[in-house]
Amino acid sequence: FLPFLKQTATAALNNEGTVAIPPPRLVVVSSMSGKLPVPLLASYSASKHAVAAYASCLRMELAVFGISVTTVFPSFHLTPLLTACSPEVERVWGNLSDEKRAEYGTACMVSVKKAAAQFMTDWAWDAQRVTDALVQAASSAASPPSELIVGADARYGLQLLRYLPPALSEGIVYKWITWSMVPPAGAPAC
């Protein structure tokens, strides 16, 4: 697709204002987990950090060709990831050895399921907001931003956490996500 985007960028630059051809752009979806790690979602957070870094590199490398790259960072939205969370906890729990189940304890597993359910009900925004932001970023006549934060919690809360020292921001996020969770039965008391 890069040759096509370069060709479109050349056409837009040669246009000299007579016909409105918007410059080409890529819209890459990451997650606020790509900026601020989330406990219990380590692999998800790591993959979204990688997506964000890849999009940043593309933005720098493609700018010389007149191609813009926007990275979209949604916060918690009601998506299949969230709706599959509780059944996935059950599946993983069912596949654990008796020794591992004893190490974590049933109370811990039940509290993880409860936290997953809270993501789906209490904290998740309507996914249509993300779709609308993607359409706007891809089709707007105006130059799109380099990064687009979707969700008021991300825009006004999570963004601010990024400016705190890591020990403080991670402590706040950990308490926010895990406040109702029961620690693993085998964890040492802190």
Short mmCIF file of N, CA and C in Angstrom, two decimals, residues 4 8 16 24 28 44 48 51 58 67 70-71 77 83 86 88 91 104 108 125 127 131 133 164 170:
data_model
loop_
_atom_site.label_atom_id
_atom_site.label_comp_id
_atom_site.label_asym_id
_atom_site.label_seq_id
_atom_site.Cartn_x
_atom_site.Cartn_y
_atom_site.Cartn_z
N PHE A 4 1.12 3.16 -3.33
CA PHE A 4 -0.12 3.88 -3.63
C PHE A 4 -0.20 5.17 -2.82
N THR A 8 -0.34 8.97 -4.27
CA THR A 8 -1.40 9.90 -3.89
C THR A 8 -0.81 11.18 -3.31
N GLU A 16 -1.46 21.93 -6.73
CA GLU A 16 -1.35 23.38 -6.68
C GLU A 16 -2.68 24.06 -6.40
N PRO A 24 -2.53 11.78 1.68
CA PRO A 24 -2.82 10.46 2.25
C PRO A 24 -2.44 10.39 3.72
N VAL A 28 -3.66 4.39 12.74
CA VAL A 28 -3.24 3.19 13.45
C VAL A 28 -3.91 3.19 14.82
N TYR A 44 -1.28 -7.52 26.63
CA TYR A 44 -2.05 -6.52 25.87
C TYR A 44 -1.33 -5.17 25.91
N LYS A 48 0.31 -3.09 22.73
CA LYS A 48 -0.15 -1.74 22.38
C LYS A 48 0.98 -0.72 22.47
N VAL A 51 2.67 -1.19 19.14
CA VAL A 51 1.90 -0.54 18.06
C VAL A 51 2.14 0.96 18.07
N LEU A 58 6.69 5.12 11.87
CA LEU A 58 6.09 5.36 10.55
C LEU A 58 5.83 6.84 10.31
N ILE A 67 3.01 11.88 3.78
CA ILE A 67 2.01 10.95 4.31
C ILE A 67 1.97 11.12 5.82
N THR A 70 -1.66 8.97 12.04
CA THR A 70 -2.35 9.28 13.29
C THR A 70 -2.47 8.01 14.11
N THR A 71 -2.08 8.08 15.36
CA THR A 71 -2.24 6.95 16.27
C THR A 71 -3.45 7.25 17.16
N HIS A 77 -13.35 0.74 26.17
CA HIS A 77 -14.59 0.78 25.41
C HIS A 77 -15.15 -0.63 25.33
N THR A 83 -15.75 -8.08 26.59
CA THR A 83 -16.85 -9.02 26.79
C THR A 83 -16.34 -10.45 26.91
N SER A 86 -14.32 -12.20 31.13
CA SER A 86 -14.78 -13.07 32.20
C SER A 86 -14.76 -14.55 31.80
N GLU A 88 -12.84 -15.87 29.65
CA GLU A 88 -11.43 -16.22 29.50
C GLU A 88 -10.79 -16.51 30.86
N ARG A 91 -11.81 -19.95 31.67
CA ARG A 91 -11.09 -20.93 30.86
C ARG A 91 -9.68 -21.15 31.41
N TYR A 104 -3.23 -19.52 43.98
CA TYR A 104 -4.01 -18.28 43.78
C TYR A 104 -5.25 -18.25 44.65
N CYS A 108 -9.39 -15.25 44.94
CA CYS A 108 -8.66 -14.40 43.99
C CYS A 108 -9.29 -14.49 42.61
N TRP A 125 -16.86 2.66 27.77
CA TRP A 125 -17.61 3.60 26.95
C TRP A 125 -18.19 2.85 25.76
N ALA A 127 -18.47 1.74 22.16
CA ALA A 127 -17.43 1.59 21.13
C ALA A 127 -17.69 2.46 19.90
N THR A 131 -15.26 4.30 16.74
CA THR A 131 -15.54 4.25 15.30
C THR A 131 -15.66 5.66 14.74
N ALA A 133 -14.35 8.41 15.91
CA ALA A 133 -13.02 9.05 15.91
C ALA A 133 -12.17 8.53 14.76
N LEU A 164 3.31 11.97 36.01
CA LEU A 164 3.75 11.69 37.37
C LEU A 164 4.94 10.73 37.33
N GLU A 170 1.96 4.36 38.47
CA GLU A 170 1.69 2.92 38.46
C GLU A 170 0.94 2.50 39.72
#
